[in-house]
Coordinates of C-alpha atoms and ligand atoms in Angstrom, one line a residue:
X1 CA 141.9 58.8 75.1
X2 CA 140.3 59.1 78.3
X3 CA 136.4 59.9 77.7
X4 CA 134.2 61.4 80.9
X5 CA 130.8 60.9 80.9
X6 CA 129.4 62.6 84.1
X7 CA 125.8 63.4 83.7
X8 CA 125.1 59.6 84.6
X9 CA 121.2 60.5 85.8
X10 CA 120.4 62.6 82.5
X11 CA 122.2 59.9 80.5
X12 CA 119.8 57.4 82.2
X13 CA 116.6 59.8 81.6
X14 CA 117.6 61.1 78.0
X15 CA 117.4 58.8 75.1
X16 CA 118.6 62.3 73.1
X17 CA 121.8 62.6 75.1
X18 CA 122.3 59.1 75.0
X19 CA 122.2 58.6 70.9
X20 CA 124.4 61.8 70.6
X21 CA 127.3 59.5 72.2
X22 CA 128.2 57.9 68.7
X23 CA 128.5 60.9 67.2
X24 CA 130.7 62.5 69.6
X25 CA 132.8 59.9 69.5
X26 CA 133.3 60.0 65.7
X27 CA 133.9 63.6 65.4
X28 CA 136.5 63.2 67.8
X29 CA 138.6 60.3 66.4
X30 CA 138.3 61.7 62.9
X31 CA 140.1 65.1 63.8
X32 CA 143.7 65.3 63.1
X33 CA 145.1 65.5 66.8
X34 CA 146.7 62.5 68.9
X35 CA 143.9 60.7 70.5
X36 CA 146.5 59.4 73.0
X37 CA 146.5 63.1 74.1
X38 CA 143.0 63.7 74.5
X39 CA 140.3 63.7 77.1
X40 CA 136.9 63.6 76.4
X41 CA 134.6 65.0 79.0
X42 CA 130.4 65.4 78.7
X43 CA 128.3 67.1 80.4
X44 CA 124.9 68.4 80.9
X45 CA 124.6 71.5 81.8
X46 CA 121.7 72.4 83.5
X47 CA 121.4 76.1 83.1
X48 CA 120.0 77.7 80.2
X49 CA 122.0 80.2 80.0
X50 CA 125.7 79.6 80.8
X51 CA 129.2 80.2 79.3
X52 CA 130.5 77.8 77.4
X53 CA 129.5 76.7 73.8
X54 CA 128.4 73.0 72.6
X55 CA 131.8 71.8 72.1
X56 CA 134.6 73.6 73.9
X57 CA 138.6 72.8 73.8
X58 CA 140.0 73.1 77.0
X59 CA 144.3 73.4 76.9
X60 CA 145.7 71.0 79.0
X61 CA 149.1 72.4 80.2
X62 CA 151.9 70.4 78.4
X63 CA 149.6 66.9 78.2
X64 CA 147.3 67.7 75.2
X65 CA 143.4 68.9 74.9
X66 CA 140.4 68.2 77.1
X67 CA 137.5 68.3 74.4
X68 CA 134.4 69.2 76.2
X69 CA 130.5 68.5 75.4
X70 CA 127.5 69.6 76.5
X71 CA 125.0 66.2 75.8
X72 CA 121.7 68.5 76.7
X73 CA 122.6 71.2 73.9
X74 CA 123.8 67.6 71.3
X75 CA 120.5 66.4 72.3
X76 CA 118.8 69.4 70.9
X77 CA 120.6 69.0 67.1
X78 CA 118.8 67.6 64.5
X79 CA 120.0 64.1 64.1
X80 CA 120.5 65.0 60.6
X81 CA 122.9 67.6 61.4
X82 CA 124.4 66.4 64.6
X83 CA 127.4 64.6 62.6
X84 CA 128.8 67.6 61.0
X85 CA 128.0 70.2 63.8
X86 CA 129.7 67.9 65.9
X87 CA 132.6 67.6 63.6
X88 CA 133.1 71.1 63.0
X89 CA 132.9 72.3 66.3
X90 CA 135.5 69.9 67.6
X91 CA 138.1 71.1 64.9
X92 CA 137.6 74.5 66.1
X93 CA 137.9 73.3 69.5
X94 CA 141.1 71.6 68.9
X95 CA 142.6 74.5 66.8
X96 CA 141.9 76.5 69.9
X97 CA 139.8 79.0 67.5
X98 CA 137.3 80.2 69.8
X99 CA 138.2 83.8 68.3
X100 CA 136.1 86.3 69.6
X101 CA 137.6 89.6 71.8
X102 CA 139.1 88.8 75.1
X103 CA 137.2 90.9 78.6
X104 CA 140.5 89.9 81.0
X105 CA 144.4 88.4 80.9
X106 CA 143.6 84.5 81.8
X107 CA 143.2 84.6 85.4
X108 CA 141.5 81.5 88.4
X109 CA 137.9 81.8 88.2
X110 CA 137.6 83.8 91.3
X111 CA 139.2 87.0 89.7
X112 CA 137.1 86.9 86.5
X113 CA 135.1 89.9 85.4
X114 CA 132.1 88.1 85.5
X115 CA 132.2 88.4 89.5
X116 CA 132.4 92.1 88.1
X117 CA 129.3 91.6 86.0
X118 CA 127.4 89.7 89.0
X119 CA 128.1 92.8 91.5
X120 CA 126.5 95.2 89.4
X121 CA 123.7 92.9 88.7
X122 CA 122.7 93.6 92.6
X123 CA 123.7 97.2 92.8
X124 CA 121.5 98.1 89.6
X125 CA 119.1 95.5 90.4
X126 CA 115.9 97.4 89.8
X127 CA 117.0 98.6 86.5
X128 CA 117.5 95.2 85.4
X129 CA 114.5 94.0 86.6
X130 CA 112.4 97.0 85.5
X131 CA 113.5 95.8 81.6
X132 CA 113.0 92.3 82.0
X133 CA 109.8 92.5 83.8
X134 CA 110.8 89.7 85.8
X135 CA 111.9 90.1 89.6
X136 CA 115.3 88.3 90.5
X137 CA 113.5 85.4 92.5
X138 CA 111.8 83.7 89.5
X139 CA 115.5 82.5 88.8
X140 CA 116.2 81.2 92.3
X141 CA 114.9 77.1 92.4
X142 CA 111.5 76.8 92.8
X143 CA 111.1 80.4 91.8
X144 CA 111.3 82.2 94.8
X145 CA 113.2 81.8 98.1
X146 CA 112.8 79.1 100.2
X147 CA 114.0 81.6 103.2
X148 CA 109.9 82.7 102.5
X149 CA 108.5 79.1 103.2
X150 CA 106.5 79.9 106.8
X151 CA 106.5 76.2 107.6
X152 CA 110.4 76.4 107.6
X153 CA 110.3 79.9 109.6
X154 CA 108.3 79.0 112.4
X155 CA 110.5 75.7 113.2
X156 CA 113.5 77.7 113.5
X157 CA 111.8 80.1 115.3
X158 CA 110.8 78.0 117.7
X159 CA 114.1 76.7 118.2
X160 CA 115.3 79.8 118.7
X161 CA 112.8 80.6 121.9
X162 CA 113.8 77.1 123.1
X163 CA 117.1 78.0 123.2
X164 CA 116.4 81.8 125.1
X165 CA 114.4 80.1 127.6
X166 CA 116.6 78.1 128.6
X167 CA 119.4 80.4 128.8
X168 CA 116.6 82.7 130.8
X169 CA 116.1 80.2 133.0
X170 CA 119.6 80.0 133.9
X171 CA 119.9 83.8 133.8
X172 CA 122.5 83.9 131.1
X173 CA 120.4 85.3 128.0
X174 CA 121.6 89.0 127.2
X175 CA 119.7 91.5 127.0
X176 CA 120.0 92.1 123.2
X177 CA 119.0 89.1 121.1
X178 CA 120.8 89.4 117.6
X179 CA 119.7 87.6 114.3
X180 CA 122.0 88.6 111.3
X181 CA 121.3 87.9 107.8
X182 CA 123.3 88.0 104.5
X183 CA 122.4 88.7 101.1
X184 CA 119.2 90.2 101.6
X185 CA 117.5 91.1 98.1
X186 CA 114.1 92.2 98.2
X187 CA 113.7 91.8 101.8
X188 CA 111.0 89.3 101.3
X189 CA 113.0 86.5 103.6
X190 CA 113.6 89.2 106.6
X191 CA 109.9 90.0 106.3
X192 CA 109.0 86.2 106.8
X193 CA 111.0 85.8 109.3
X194 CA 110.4 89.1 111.7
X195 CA 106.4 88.8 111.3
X196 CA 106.5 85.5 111.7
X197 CA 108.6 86.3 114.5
X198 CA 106.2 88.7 115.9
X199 CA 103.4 86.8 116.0
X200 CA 104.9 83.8 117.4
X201 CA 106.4 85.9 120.3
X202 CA 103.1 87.1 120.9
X203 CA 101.8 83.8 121.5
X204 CA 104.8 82.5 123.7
X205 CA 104.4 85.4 125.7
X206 CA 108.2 86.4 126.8
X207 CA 108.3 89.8 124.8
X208 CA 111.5 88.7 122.9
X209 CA 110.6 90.4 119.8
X210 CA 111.3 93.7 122.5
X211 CA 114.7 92.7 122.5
X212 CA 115.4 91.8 119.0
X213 CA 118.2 93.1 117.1
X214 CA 117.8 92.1 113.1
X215 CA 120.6 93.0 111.2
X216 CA 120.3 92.7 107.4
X217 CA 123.8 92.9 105.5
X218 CA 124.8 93.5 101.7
X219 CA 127.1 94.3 99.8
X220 CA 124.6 96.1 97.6
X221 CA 123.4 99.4 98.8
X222 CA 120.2 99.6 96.8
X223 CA 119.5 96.1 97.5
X224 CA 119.9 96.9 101.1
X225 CA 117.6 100.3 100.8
X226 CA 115.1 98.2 98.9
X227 CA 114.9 95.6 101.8
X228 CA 114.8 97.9 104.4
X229 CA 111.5 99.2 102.7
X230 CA 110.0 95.9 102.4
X231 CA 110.7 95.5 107.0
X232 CA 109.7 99.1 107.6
X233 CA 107.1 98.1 109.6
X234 CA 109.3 96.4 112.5
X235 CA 110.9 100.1 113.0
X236 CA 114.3 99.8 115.1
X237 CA 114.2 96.4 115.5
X238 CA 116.4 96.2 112.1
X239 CA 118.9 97.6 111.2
X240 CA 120.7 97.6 107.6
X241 CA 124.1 97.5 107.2
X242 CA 127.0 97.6 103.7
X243 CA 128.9 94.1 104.2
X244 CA 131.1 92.4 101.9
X245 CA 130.0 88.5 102.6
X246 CA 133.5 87.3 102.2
X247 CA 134.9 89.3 105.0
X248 CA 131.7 89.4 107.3
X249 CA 134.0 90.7 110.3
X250 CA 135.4 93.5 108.6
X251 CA 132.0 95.3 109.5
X252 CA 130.6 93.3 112.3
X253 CA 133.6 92.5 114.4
X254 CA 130.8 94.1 117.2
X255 CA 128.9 91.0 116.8
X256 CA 131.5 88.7 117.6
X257 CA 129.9 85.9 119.9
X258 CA 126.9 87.2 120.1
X259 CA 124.7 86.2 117.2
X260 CA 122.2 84.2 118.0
X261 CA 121.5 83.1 114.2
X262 CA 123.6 83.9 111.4
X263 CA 120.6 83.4 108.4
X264 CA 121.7 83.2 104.5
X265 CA 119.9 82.0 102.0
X266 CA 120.8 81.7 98.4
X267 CA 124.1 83.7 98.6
X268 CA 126.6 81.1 99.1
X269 CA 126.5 79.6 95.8
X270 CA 126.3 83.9 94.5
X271 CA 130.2 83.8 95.4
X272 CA 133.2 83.7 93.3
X273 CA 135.3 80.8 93.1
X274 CA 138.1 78.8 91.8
X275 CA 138.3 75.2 90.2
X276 CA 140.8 72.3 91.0
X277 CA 141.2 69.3 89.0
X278 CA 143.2 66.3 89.3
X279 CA 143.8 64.9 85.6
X280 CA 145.5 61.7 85.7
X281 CA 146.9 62.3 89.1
X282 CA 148.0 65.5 88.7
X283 CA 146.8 68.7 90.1
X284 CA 145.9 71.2 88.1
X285 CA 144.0 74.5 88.5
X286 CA 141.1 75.6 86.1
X287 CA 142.3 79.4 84.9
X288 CA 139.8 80.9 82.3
X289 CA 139.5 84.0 80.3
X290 CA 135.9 86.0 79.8
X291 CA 135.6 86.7 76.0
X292 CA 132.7 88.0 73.9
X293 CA 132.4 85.5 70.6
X294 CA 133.0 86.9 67.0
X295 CA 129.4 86.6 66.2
X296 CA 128.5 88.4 69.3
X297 CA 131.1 91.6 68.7
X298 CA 129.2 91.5 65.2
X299 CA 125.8 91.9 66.6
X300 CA 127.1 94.6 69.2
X301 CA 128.9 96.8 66.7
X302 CA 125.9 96.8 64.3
X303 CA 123.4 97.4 67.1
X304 CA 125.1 100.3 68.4
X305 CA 127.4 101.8 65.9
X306 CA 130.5 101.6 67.0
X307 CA 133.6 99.6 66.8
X308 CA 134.7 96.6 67.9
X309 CA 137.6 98.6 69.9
X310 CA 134.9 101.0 71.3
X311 CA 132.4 98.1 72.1
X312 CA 135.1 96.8 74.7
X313 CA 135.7 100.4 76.1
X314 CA 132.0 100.7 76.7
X315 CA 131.7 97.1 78.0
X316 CA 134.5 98.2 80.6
X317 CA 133.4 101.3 81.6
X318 CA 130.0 99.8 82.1
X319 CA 131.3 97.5 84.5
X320 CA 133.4 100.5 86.5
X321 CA 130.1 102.6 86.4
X322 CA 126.8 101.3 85.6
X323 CA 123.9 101.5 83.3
X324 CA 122.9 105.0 84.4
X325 CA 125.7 106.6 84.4
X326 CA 127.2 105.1 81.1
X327 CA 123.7 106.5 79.6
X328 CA 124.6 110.2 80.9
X329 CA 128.5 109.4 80.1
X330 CA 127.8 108.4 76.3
X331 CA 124.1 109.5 75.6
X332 CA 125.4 109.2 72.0
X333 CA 125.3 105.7 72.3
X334 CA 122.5 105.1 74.7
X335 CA 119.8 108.1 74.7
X336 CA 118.7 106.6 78.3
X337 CA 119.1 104.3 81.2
X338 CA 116.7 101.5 79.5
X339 CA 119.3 101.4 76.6
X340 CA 121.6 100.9 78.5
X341 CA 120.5 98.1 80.1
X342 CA 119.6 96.3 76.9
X343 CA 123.1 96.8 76.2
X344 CA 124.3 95.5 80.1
X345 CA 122.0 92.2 78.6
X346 CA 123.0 92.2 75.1
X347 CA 126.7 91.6 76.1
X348 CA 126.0 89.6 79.3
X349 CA 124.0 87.2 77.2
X350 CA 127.3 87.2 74.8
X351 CA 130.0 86.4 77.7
X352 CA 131.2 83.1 77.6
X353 CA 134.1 81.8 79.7
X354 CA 137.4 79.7 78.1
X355 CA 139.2 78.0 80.2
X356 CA 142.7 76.0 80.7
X357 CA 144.5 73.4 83.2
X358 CA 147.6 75.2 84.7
X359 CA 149.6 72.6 87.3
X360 CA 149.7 73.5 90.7
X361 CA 153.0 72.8 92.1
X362 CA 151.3 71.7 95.4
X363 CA 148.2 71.9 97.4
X364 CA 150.0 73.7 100.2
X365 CA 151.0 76.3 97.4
X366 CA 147.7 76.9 96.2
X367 CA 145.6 79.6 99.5
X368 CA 142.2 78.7 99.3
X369 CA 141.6 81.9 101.5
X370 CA 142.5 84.3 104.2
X371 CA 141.0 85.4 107.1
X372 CA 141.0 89.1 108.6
X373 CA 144.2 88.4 110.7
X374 CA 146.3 87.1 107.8
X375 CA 145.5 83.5 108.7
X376 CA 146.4 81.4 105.4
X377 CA 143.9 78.7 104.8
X378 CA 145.9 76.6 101.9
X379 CA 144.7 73.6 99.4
X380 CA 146.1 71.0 101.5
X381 CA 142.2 71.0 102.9
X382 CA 141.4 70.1 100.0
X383 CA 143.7 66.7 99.3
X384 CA 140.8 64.0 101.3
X385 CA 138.3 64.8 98.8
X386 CA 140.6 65.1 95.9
X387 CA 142.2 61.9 96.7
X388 CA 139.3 59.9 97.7
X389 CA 137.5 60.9 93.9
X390 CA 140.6 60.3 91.1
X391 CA 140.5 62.4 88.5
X392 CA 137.8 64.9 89.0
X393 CA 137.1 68.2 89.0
X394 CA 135.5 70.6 92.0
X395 CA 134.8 73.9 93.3
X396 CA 137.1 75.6 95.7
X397 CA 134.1 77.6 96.6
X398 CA 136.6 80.5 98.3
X399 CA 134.0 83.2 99.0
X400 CA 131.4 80.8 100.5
X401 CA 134.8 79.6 102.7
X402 CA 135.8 82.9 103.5
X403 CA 132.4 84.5 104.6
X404 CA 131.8 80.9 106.8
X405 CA 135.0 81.2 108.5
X406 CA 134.3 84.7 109.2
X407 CA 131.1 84.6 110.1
X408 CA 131.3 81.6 112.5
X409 CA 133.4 83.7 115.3
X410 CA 130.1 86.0 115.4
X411 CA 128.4 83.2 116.7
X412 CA 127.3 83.2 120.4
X413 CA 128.6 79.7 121.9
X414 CA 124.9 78.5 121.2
X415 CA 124.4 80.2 118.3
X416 CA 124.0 78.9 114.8
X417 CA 124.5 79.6 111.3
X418 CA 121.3 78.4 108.8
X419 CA 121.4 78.7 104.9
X420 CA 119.6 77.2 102.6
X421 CA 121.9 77.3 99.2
X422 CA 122.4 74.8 96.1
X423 CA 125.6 72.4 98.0
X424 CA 127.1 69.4 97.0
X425 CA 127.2 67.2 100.1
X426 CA 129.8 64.6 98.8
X427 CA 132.8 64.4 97.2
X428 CA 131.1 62.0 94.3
X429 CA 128.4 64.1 92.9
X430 CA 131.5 66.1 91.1
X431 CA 132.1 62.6 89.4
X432 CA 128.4 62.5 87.6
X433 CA 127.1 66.8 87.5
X434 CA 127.8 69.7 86.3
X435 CA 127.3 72.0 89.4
X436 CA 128.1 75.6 87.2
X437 CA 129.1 78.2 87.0
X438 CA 125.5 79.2 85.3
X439 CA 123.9 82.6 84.7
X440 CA 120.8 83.3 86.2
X441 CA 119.4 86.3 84.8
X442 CA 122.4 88.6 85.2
X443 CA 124.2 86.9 88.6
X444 CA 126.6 83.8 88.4
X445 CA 125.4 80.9 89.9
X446 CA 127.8 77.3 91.5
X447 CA 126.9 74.7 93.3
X448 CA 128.9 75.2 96.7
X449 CA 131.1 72.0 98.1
X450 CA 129.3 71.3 101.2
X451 CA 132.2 68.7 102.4
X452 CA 134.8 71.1 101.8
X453 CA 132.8 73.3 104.6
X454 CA 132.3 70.6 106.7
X455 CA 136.1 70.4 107.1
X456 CA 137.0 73.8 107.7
X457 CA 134.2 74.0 110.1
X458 CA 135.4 70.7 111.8
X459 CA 138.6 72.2 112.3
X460 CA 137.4 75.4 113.8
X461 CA 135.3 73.1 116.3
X462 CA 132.3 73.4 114.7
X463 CA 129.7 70.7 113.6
X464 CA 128.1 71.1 109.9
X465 CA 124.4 69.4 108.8
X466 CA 123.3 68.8 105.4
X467 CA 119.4 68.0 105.2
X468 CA 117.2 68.2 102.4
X469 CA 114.9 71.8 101.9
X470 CA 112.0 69.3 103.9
X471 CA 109.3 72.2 102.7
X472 CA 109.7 71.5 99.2
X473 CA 110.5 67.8 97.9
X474 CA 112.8 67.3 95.2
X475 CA 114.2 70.8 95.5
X476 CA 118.0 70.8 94.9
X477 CA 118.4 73.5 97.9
X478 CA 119.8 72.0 101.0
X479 CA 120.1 73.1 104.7
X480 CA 123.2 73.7 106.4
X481 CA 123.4 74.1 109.9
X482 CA 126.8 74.9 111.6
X483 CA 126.6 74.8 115.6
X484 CA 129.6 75.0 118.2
X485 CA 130.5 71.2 119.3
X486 CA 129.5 69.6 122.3
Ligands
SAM501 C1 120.2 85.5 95.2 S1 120.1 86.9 96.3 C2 119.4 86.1 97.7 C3 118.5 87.0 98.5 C4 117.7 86.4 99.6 N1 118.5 85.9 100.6 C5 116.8 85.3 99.0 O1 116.9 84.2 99.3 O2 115.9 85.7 98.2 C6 121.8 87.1 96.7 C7 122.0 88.3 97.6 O3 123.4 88.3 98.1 C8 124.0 89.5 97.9 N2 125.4 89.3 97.7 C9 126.0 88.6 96.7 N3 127.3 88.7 96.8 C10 127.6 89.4 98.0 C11 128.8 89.7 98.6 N4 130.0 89.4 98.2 N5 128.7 90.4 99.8 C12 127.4 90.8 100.3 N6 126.3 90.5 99.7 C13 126.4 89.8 98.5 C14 123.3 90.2 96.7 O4 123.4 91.6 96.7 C15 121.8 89.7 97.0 O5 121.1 90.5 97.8

C-alpha cells in the first residue's frame, strides 16, 4: 500500500490530525480489499466548504482504489467515534457506494457543471448576495481584494508614469493609454485604481489621466453593469465591455499591442480546470462526476415537494436559466426569486464532486488548450514538472493558460500583465497541499500552477515574477508579473 500524507505543515501544527493517523490506518487494513492495491492519500482541505466527503474512494483505472482522507474534518470526530466513522466510511468508499443522483456523464474537471454553477453565481450575483447578506469579497483571502490595497496601487501607478515618460521623451507614447482589467466584480479594484490614478496624475502633472482608456471586461453582464456604477464618476475614461477570460482576443483583438497594463485580480484561480496525476509512474487524468448525495436528494424532495426526478429537472433548468426566471417558470415550487435562491444554495451546498484516474496514453495526446488560431498547446508542457515531482498530482489550470496566452499578444512591447491570484509557485507545494477545488460562497475556487505559466510564458518570450502580496504579510495571494524579455 502506498500511503500519501501531504498536508506536512498542518500535520506539524495539528496534534488532532496527527492522532487521527492510527486510526486511518486501521480502518483501512481491516477492510476486505487488497492492500497491495491500494493508495492511501490525506489531506487537509482548507476550505470549509468543498466537495468531497471525509473519506472518499477514488477508482483507479485497472490498478485498484486510491482511498482518500480529509485529516482537518478526522480531526474534528470525537475520538470516541473516530474508529468506527472511519471504518464505515472507508467500506463505503471501497464498495464505490457514494449513491446519491448523478448532475453529468463523468467528464475532466474543466467540463463539469460546477463551472456551470460558478457562472451563474456572477451573472445572478446580487441575488445571491441580497439572501446571504454577505457581499462576495468577504470570501476572497483577507476578506476583500487586495487589487483595493492603495499602497499596492500607487507603486504600480507610479511605474506606469515612469514608463510613459520615458517613452514621451522619446516621442513614442501614443496618444491613447490603455489599462485593461478582467474579472471586475463590484468595481471596487477599478475605482482604487482610476482615483488613485487621478490624483496621482494630478500631482505629476503630464495630464495622462486625459488620455486614459480603462477597459473593464466580464463575462458577467450584471457584474459588469454593477462595476460600471461603482466608476461612474471617471465618465468616458472607462469603458465596459462582455469578455470571456479564456479567449480575451475574441473581443479585444483591437487592443492587440497596445495595452499598457493588463490588471486581474482574483480571477485566475475562478477558472475551470483539469487534473493530472502521475501514480506510480503512470499518467493519469483525474475525470469526475458532480452528484447530489442520497441524504441531500432527501432534504430537497421534502423541502420542496417534489420528486427526486423532478428535483434534477429543476436543478438543470436552474442552471440553463436562473433563480428569477425558474421562480416565474415554476412559481408552484418557488412563489418568488428569494426562494429560489435558497434553493440555488440548498443544492449548491449539496454538490459534491467523485472522481476517477483514467490513463492518458501520452502527454502530447492530452491539449492543455487552444488559442484563437487553432494553435494546440498539448501536455507535453507539462512533463518537467511532472517528472521532476514522482507521483503527484496538479492542476492543468487551462482557463488561467488560455486567458494568459491570449491576453499576452494585447500587450504593448513594454506593457505588462499584474494579478494578484492564489498560485503555486513550485512544482513541490502539490507534494504537501491541497490547493482545491473549494467553494467560496457559490464560485469554485484552485490554486493556479504558477510554474506551469512561467513556461508557457517563457516560450512566448515573455518573463513571469512570483512575489509575495508585500501589502499584507502571510497572505497566500501572490503577484505575477509577465513582461516582454529583454
Ligand atoms: C472573485 S471575482 C474578482 C473581482 C475583482 N477582480 C476583485 O478582486 O474583487 C471574479 C470575477 O471574474 C469574473 N469571471 C470569472 N470567470 C470569468 C470568465 N470566464 N470570463 C470573464 N470573467 C470571468 C467574475 O464575473 C467576477 O467578476
Amino acid at each position: 500500500m502506498d500511503i500519501d500524507l501531504r498536508p506536512e505543515k498542518k500535520l506539524r501544527e495539528s496534534a488532532a490530525a496527527r492522532s487521527a493517523l492510527g486510526p486511518i490506518i486501521e480502518a483501512v487494513c481491516a477492510a476486505p480489499a487488497d492492500l497491495s492495491q491500494l493508495r492511501l492519500v490525506c489531506d487537509w482541505i482548507q476550505y470549509r466548504k468543498n466537495f468531497r466527503d471525509v473519506v472518499v474512494g477514488r477508482p483507479v483505472a485497472d490498478t485498484g482504489t486510491e482511498i482518500a482522507v480529509d485529516l482537518r474534518r478526522c480531526g474534528d470526530i470525537e475520538a470516541g467515534d473516530l474508529a468506527g466513522v472511519l471504518a464505515s466510511a472507508v467500506k463505503r468508499a471501497l464498495s464505490g457506494g457514494d449513491g446519491g443522483r448523478a448532475l453529468e456523464p463523468w467528464v475532466a474537471g474543466r467540463e463539469s457543471c460546477i463551472w456551470r454553477f460558478n457562472a451563474l453565481y456572477w451573472q445572478a450575483l446580487s441575488a445571491w448576495e441580497n439572501a446571504t447578506g454577505r457581499e462576495y469579497e468577504q470570501s476572497l483571502p483577507g476578506g476583500e481584494s487586495d487589487a483595493r490595497n492603495i499602497e499596492a496601487v500607487h507603486e504600480l501607478i507610479l511605474e506606469l508614469f515612469r514608463l510613459w515618460d520615458d517613452l514621451d521623451a522619446r516621442h513614442a507614447l501614443p496618444e491613447e493609454l490603455y489599462v485593461l482589467e478582467l474579472g471586475v466584480g463590484n468595481g471596487n479594484q477599478a475605482r482604487t485604481w482610476l482615483d488613485e490614478f487621478v490624483r496621482l496624475d494630478q500631482r505629476h502633472g503630464r495630464d495622462y489621466y486625459r488620455r486614459l482608456r480603462y477597459l473593464m471586461g466580464d463575462y458577467s453582464s450584471h457584474v459588469l453593469d454593477r462595476a460600471h456604477k461603482t466608476v461612474v464618476h471617471h465618465g468616458d475614461h472607462v469603458s465596459a465591455l462582455v469578455v470571456e477570460a479564456t479567449r480575451p482576443g475574441m473581443t479585444l483583438g483591437f487592443l492587440t499591442g497596445k495595452a499598457f497594463l493588463v490588471y486581474i485580480s482574483n480571477v485566475y484561480d475562478n477558472l475551470p480546470t483539469d487534473e493530472i496525476a502521475c501514480i506510480r509512474g503512470r499518467m493519469y487524468q483525474v475525470q469526475t462526476q458532480a452528484f447530489v448525495p442520497d441524504g441531500d436528494i432527501e432534504t430537497l424532495t421534502a423541502t420542496y415537494g417534489v420528486d427526486p426526478d423532478t428535483l434534477m429537472s429543476l436543478i438543470g433548468r436552474l442552471l440553463r436559466i436562473g433563480p428569477e426566471l425558474l421562480s416565474e417558470s415554476a412559481p408552484s415550487h418557488f412563489p418568488d426569486t428569494g426562494r429560489a435562491v435558497a434553493f440555488w444554495r440548498g443544492v449548491w451546498d449539496a454538490v459534491r464532486l467523485r472522481e476517477r484516474y483514467v490513463p492518458l496514453e501520452g502527454l502530447d495526446s492530452y491539449q492543455v488548450s487552444q488559442s484563437l488560431t487553432g494553435e494546440t498547446l498539448t501536455g507535453e508542457i507539462l512533463r518537467p514538472l511532472l517528472e521532476a515531482e514522482g507521483d503527484v498530482r496538479v492542476h492543468v489550470s487551462n482557463g488561467a493558460i488560455s486567458s494568459f496566452t491570449g491576453t499576452l499578444p494585447l500587450l504593448h512591447p513594454f506593457g505588462r500583465v499584474q494579478c494578484h491570484d492564489l498560485f503555486l509557485t513550485s512544482p513541490r507545494q502539490y507534494r504537501s497541499g491541497f490547493y482545491g477545488p473549494g467553494k467560496y460562497d457559490g464560485s469554485v475556487v484552485n490554486w493556479v500552477n504558477g510554474p506551469l505559466l512561467q513556461l508557457v510564458a517563457n516560450r512566448r518570450g515573455f518573463a513571469v515574477s512570483f512575489t509575495p502580496f508585500r501589502q499584507r504579510p502571510g497572505s497566500n495571494v501572490t503577484t505575477l508579473i509577465a513582461q516582454a524579455r529583454d
